[in-house]
Amino acid sequence: MDKRPIGVFDSGLGGLTCVNCMLDELPDEKLIYFGDTARTPYGSKAESTVKNFSAQISDFLVGRGVKMIVIACNTVSSICAADLQERFPEIPIVGIIEPAARKVAHSCSSENRVGVIGTKVTINSGIYGRKIREIRDDISVFEMATPAFVPLIEEGFAQSDIMDLTIQYYLDDFILENRIDTLVLGCTHYPLIRDSITRLYPNLRIINPSEEIVSDVNSILSEKEMFAEKKESENIFYASDLSENFVNMINAICAGSRSKIEFKNLDIDTK
Ligand code: DGL
Protein backbone atom coordinates (compact mmCIF):
# COMPACT_ATOMS: atom_id res chain seq x y z
CA MET A 1 0.00 0.00 0.00
CA ASP A 2 1.19 3.49 -0.80
CA LYS A 3 -0.85 6.54 0.09
CA ARG A 4 1.31 9.06 -1.78
CA PRO A 5 -0.51 10.90 -4.58
CA ILE A 6 -0.26 10.23 -8.32
CA GLY A 7 1.01 13.18 -10.38
CA VAL A 8 -0.71 13.82 -13.71
CA PHE A 9 0.11 16.56 -16.20
CA ASP A 10 -0.68 18.08 -19.56
CA SER A 11 -0.12 21.34 -21.41
CA GLY A 12 -3.60 22.43 -20.35
CA LEU A 13 -7.02 20.95 -19.75
CA GLY A 14 -6.69 18.02 -22.20
CA GLY A 15 -5.21 15.74 -19.55
CA LEU A 16 -8.42 16.10 -17.59
CA THR A 17 -9.90 13.56 -20.05
CA CYS A 18 -7.45 11.04 -18.50
CA VAL A 19 -8.26 12.25 -14.98
CA ASN A 20 -11.93 11.64 -15.70
CA CYS A 21 -11.18 7.96 -16.41
CA MET A 22 -8.79 7.70 -13.42
CA LEU A 23 -11.42 9.08 -11.02
CA ASP A 24 -13.82 6.36 -12.19
CA GLU A 25 -11.38 3.46 -12.08
CA LEU A 26 -9.08 4.48 -9.22
CA PRO A 27 -11.37 6.29 -6.79
CA ASP A 28 -9.05 5.76 -3.80
CA GLU A 29 -6.03 7.39 -5.40
CA LYS A 30 -5.28 11.00 -4.60
CA LEU A 31 -4.35 12.94 -7.76
CA ILE A 32 -2.20 16.02 -8.18
CA TYR A 33 -2.79 17.49 -11.62
CA PHE A 34 -0.77 20.19 -13.33
CA GLY A 35 -2.20 21.92 -16.42
CA ASP A 36 0.25 24.33 -18.03
CA THR A 37 -2.55 26.57 -19.28
CA ALA A 38 -0.29 29.65 -19.42
CA ARG A 39 2.03 27.99 -21.95
CA THR A 40 -0.38 25.83 -23.95
CA PRO A 41 -0.25 24.65 -26.73
CA TYR A 42 2.89 22.51 -26.56
CA GLY A 43 2.26 20.69 -29.82
CA SER A 44 3.49 23.47 -32.11
CA LYS A 45 6.56 24.38 -30.03
CA ALA A 46 10.19 23.30 -30.42
CA GLU A 47 11.06 19.92 -28.92
CA SER A 48 13.62 21.52 -26.59
CA THR A 49 10.91 23.84 -25.20
CA VAL A 50 8.51 20.95 -24.57
CA LYS A 51 11.30 19.00 -22.89
CA ASN A 52 12.16 21.94 -20.61
CA PHE A 53 8.52 22.52 -19.66
CA SER A 54 7.87 18.87 -18.90
CA ALA A 55 11.05 18.52 -16.82
CA GLN A 56 10.00 21.60 -14.83
CA ILE A 57 6.49 20.23 -14.20
CA SER A 58 7.85 16.80 -13.24
CA ASP A 59 10.25 18.43 -10.75
CA PHE A 60 7.27 20.24 -9.26
CA LEU A 61 5.20 17.04 -8.98
CA VAL A 62 8.10 15.06 -7.49
CA GLY A 63 8.55 17.92 -5.00
CA ARG A 64 4.94 17.26 -4.01
CA GLY A 65 5.85 13.66 -3.16
CA VAL A 66 4.11 11.77 -5.96
CA LYS A 67 4.59 7.99 -6.29
CA MET A 68 4.05 7.95 -10.05
CA ILE A 69 3.82 10.43 -12.92
CA VAL A 70 1.16 10.00 -15.58
CA ILE A 71 1.94 11.95 -18.75
CA ALA A 72 -1.61 12.81 -19.81
CA CYS A 73 -0.30 14.37 -23.01
CA ASN A 74 0.57 12.69 -26.29
CA THR A 75 2.96 15.47 -27.26
CA VAL A 76 5.08 15.08 -24.11
CA SER A 77 4.78 11.28 -24.17
CA SER A 78 6.01 11.16 -27.76
CA ILE A 79 9.30 12.98 -27.17
CA CYS A 80 9.98 13.23 -23.40
CA ALA A 81 8.95 9.96 -21.71
CA ALA A 82 12.42 8.38 -21.84
CA ASP A 83 14.14 11.57 -20.61
CA LEU A 84 11.71 11.89 -17.70
CA GLN A 85 12.19 8.24 -16.73
CA GLU A 86 15.93 8.84 -16.73
CA ARG A 87 15.50 11.99 -14.63
CA PHE A 88 13.48 10.08 -12.01
CA PRO A 89 14.58 6.45 -12.20
CA GLU A 90 12.83 5.56 -8.96
CA ILE A 91 9.38 6.82 -10.02
CA PRO A 92 7.27 5.01 -12.63
CA ILE A 93 6.57 7.38 -15.54
CA VAL A 94 3.51 6.32 -17.54
CA GLY A 95 3.09 7.59 -21.10
CA ILE A 96 -0.04 7.47 -23.24
CA ILE A 97 1.27 6.24 -26.61
CA GLU A 98 2.06 2.58 -25.78
CA PRO A 99 -1.36 1.70 -24.32
CA ALA A 100 -3.08 3.39 -27.27
CA ALA A 101 -0.85 1.62 -29.81
CA ARG A 102 -1.60 -1.72 -28.11
CA LYS A 103 -5.32 -1.01 -28.32
CA VAL A 104 -5.02 -0.34 -32.07
CA ALA A 105 -2.87 -3.42 -32.66
CA HIS A 106 -5.16 -5.72 -30.69
CA SER A 107 -8.50 -4.41 -31.92
CA CYS A 108 -7.80 -3.84 -35.62
CA SER A 109 -7.23 -6.22 -38.50
CA SER A 110 -5.25 -5.86 -41.72
CA GLU A 111 -8.53 -4.77 -43.34
CA ASN A 112 -8.68 -1.67 -41.16
CA ARG A 113 -7.30 1.68 -42.23
CA VAL A 114 -6.29 3.62 -39.15
CA GLY A 115 -5.97 7.40 -39.01
CA VAL A 116 -4.10 9.08 -36.17
CA ILE A 117 -4.60 12.78 -35.51
CA GLY A 118 -2.48 14.75 -33.07
CA THR A 119 -0.30 17.80 -32.62
CA LYS A 120 2.59 18.63 -34.95
CA VAL A 121 5.15 17.37 -32.44
CA THR A 122 3.35 14.04 -31.95
CA ILE A 123 2.76 13.47 -35.66
CA ASN A 124 6.25 14.58 -36.72
CA SER A 125 7.73 12.11 -34.23
CA GLY A 126 5.98 9.29 -36.17
CA ILE A 127 5.63 7.46 -32.87
CA TYR A 128 2.11 6.08 -33.36
CA GLY A 129 2.92 4.36 -36.65
CA ARG A 130 6.18 3.06 -35.19
CA LYS A 131 4.66 1.69 -31.97
CA ILE A 132 1.72 0.08 -33.80
CA ARG A 133 4.07 -1.55 -36.35
CA GLU A 134 6.29 -2.86 -33.53
CA ILE A 135 3.31 -5.01 -32.49
CA ARG A 136 1.77 -5.65 -35.93
CA ASP A 137 3.09 -4.71 -39.33
CA ASP A 138 -0.05 -5.47 -41.35
CA ILE A 139 -2.16 -2.47 -40.28
CA SER A 140 -2.25 0.61 -42.51
CA VAL A 141 -1.65 3.73 -40.42
CA PHE A 142 -2.05 7.32 -41.66
CA GLU A 143 -0.95 10.19 -39.41
CA MET A 144 -1.99 13.84 -39.71
CA ALA A 145 -1.37 16.94 -37.57
CA THR A 146 -4.47 18.93 -36.64
CA PRO A 147 -2.97 21.86 -34.70
CA ALA A 148 -5.99 24.19 -34.69
CA PHE A 149 -8.05 21.94 -32.39
CA VAL A 150 -6.17 22.58 -29.11
CA PRO A 151 -6.35 26.42 -29.12
CA LEU A 152 -10.07 26.27 -29.97
CA ILE A 153 -10.75 23.76 -27.18
CA GLU A 154 -8.70 25.75 -24.63
CA GLU A 155 -10.72 28.84 -25.62
CA GLY A 156 -14.02 27.05 -24.97
CA PHE A 157 -15.05 26.34 -28.59
CA ALA A 158 -15.23 22.55 -28.28
CA GLN A 159 -18.90 22.52 -29.21
CA SER A 160 -19.36 25.21 -31.83
CA ASP A 161 -19.90 25.84 -35.53
CA ILE A 162 -16.28 26.95 -35.81
CA MET A 163 -15.18 23.59 -34.43
CA ASP A 164 -17.45 21.69 -36.83
CA LEU A 165 -15.92 23.59 -39.76
CA THR A 166 -12.40 22.95 -38.45
CA ILE A 167 -13.10 19.24 -38.03
CA GLN A 168 -14.39 19.06 -41.61
CA TYR A 169 -11.47 21.13 -42.90
CA TYR A 170 -9.03 18.57 -41.51
CA LEU A 171 -10.93 15.30 -41.74
CA ASP A 172 -13.04 15.36 -44.94
CA ASP A 173 -10.15 14.71 -47.35
CA PHE A 174 -8.05 12.76 -44.86
CA ILE A 175 -10.81 10.20 -44.31
CA LEU A 176 -11.94 10.04 -47.93
CA GLU A 177 -8.54 9.85 -49.62
CA ASN A 178 -7.10 7.29 -47.20
CA ARG A 179 -10.39 5.40 -46.70
CA ILE A 180 -9.96 5.70 -42.92
CA ASP A 181 -12.40 3.58 -40.89
CA THR A 182 -10.76 3.92 -37.43
CA LEU A 183 -9.57 7.19 -35.93
CA VAL A 184 -7.16 7.49 -32.99
CA LEU A 185 -7.61 10.70 -30.99
CA GLY A 186 -3.86 11.19 -30.51
CA CYS A 187 -4.13 14.26 -28.29
CA THR A 188 -5.78 14.27 -24.89
CA HIS A 189 -7.77 17.38 -25.81
CA TYR A 190 -9.56 15.59 -28.65
CA PRO A 191 -11.99 13.43 -26.61
CA LEU A 192 -13.67 16.78 -25.88
CA ILE A 193 -14.68 16.96 -29.56
CA ARG A 194 -15.39 13.25 -29.93
CA ASP A 195 -19.17 13.76 -30.05
CA SER A 196 -18.84 16.28 -32.86
CA ILE A 197 -16.54 13.97 -34.84
CA THR A 198 -19.00 11.10 -34.38
CA ARG A 199 -21.91 13.28 -35.44
CA LEU A 200 -20.07 14.36 -38.61
CA TYR A 201 -18.64 10.89 -39.43
CA PRO A 202 -21.07 8.39 -37.87
CA ASN A 203 -19.38 5.33 -39.43
CA LEU A 204 -15.96 6.08 -38.01
CA ARG A 205 -14.73 3.91 -35.15
CA ILE A 206 -12.96 6.02 -32.53
CA ILE A 207 -10.05 4.94 -30.30
CA ASN A 208 -9.57 7.18 -27.27
CA PRO A 209 -6.08 6.88 -25.71
CA SER A 210 -7.26 8.78 -22.58
CA GLU A 211 -9.28 5.66 -21.71
CA GLU A 212 -6.41 3.29 -22.47
CA ILE A 213 -3.75 4.86 -20.22
CA VAL A 214 -5.66 3.93 -17.06
CA SER A 215 -5.04 0.22 -17.60
CA ASP A 216 -1.26 0.84 -17.55
CA VAL A 217 -1.57 2.93 -14.37
CA ASN A 218 -3.59 0.12 -12.82
CA SER A 219 -1.11 -2.61 -13.81
CA ILE A 220 1.89 -0.70 -12.43
CA LEU A 221 0.12 0.06 -9.14
CA SER A 222 -0.80 -3.60 -8.86
CA GLU A 223 2.63 -4.95 -9.87
CA LYS A 224 4.43 -2.67 -7.40
CA GLU A 225 1.76 -3.04 -4.70
CA MET A 226 1.36 0.73 -4.68
CA PHE A 227 -2.43 1.11 -4.48
CA ALA A 228 -3.69 3.59 -1.87
CA GLU A 229 -5.93 1.96 0.68
CA LYS A 230 -8.48 4.70 0.67
CA LYS A 231 -8.50 8.30 -0.37
CA GLU A 232 -7.41 10.38 2.61
CA SER A 233 -7.45 13.85 1.14
CA GLU A 234 -8.74 15.78 -1.82
CA ASN A 235 -7.39 15.90 -5.38
CA ILE A 236 -5.44 19.05 -6.19
CA PHE A 237 -5.52 20.71 -9.60
CA TYR A 238 -2.80 23.27 -10.34
CA ALA A 239 -2.87 25.51 -13.40
CA SER A 240 -0.30 28.04 -14.52
CA ASP A 241 -3.22 30.24 -15.59
CA LEU A 242 -6.64 29.73 -14.05
CA SER A 243 -8.85 30.02 -17.13
CA GLU A 244 -12.61 29.87 -16.65
CA ASN A 245 -12.78 26.90 -18.97
CA PHE A 246 -10.25 24.93 -16.89
CA VAL A 247 -12.10 25.63 -13.63
CA ASN A 248 -15.47 24.73 -15.16
CA MET A 249 -14.18 21.47 -16.51
CA ILE A 250 -12.71 20.43 -13.15
CA ASN A 251 -15.96 21.28 -11.43
CA ALA A 252 -17.81 19.15 -14.00
CA ILE A 253 -15.58 16.07 -13.78
CA CYS A 254 -15.08 16.25 -10.01
CA ALA A 255 -18.71 16.74 -9.07
CA GLY A 256 -19.14 14.58 -6.00
CA SER A 257 -15.44 14.13 -5.20
CA ARG A 258 -13.34 16.46 -3.05
CA SER A 259 -11.02 18.72 -4.98
CA LYS A 260 -9.08 21.93 -4.72
CA ILE A 261 -7.97 24.22 -7.58
CA GLU A 262 -4.82 26.34 -7.25
CA PHE A 263 -2.84 28.76 -9.37
CA LYS A 264 0.82 27.83 -9.81
CA ASN A 265 3.26 29.71 -11.99
CA LEU A 266 6.37 27.58 -12.32
CA ASP A 267 8.35 30.44 -13.85
CA ILE A 268 8.02 32.40 -10.60
CA ASP A 269 8.43 29.73 -7.97
CA THR A 270 8.76 25.96 -8.15
CA LYS A 271 8.73 25.34 -4.41
N1 DGL B 1 -3.09 17.52 -24.84
C1 DGL B 1 -1.82 17.44 -25.43
C2 DGL B 1 -1.55 16.21 -26.24
O1 DGL B 1 -2.09 15.19 -25.92
C3 DGL B 1 -1.10 18.69 -25.81
C4 DGL B 1 -1.73 19.58 -26.80
C5 DGL B 1 -0.92 20.85 -27.00
O2 DGL B 1 -0.60 21.50 -26.01
O3 DGL B 1 -0.61 21.17 -28.15
O4 DGL B 1 -0.79 16.21 -27.17
mmCIF file of C-alpha atoms in Angstrom, residues 72 122 144 197:
data_model
loop_
_atom_site.group_PDB
_atom_site.id
_atom_site.type_symbol
_atom_site.label_atom_id
_atom_site.label_comp_id
_atom_site.label_asym_id
_atom_site.label_seq_id
_atom_site.Cartn_x
_atom_site.Cartn_y
_atom_site.Cartn_z
ATOM 1 C CA ALA A 72 -1.612 12.809 -19.806
ATOM 2 C CA THR A 122 3.354 14.044 -31.946
ATOM 3 C CA MET A 144 -1.993 13.840 -39.706
ATOM 4 C CA ILE A 197 -16.537 13.972 -34.838
#
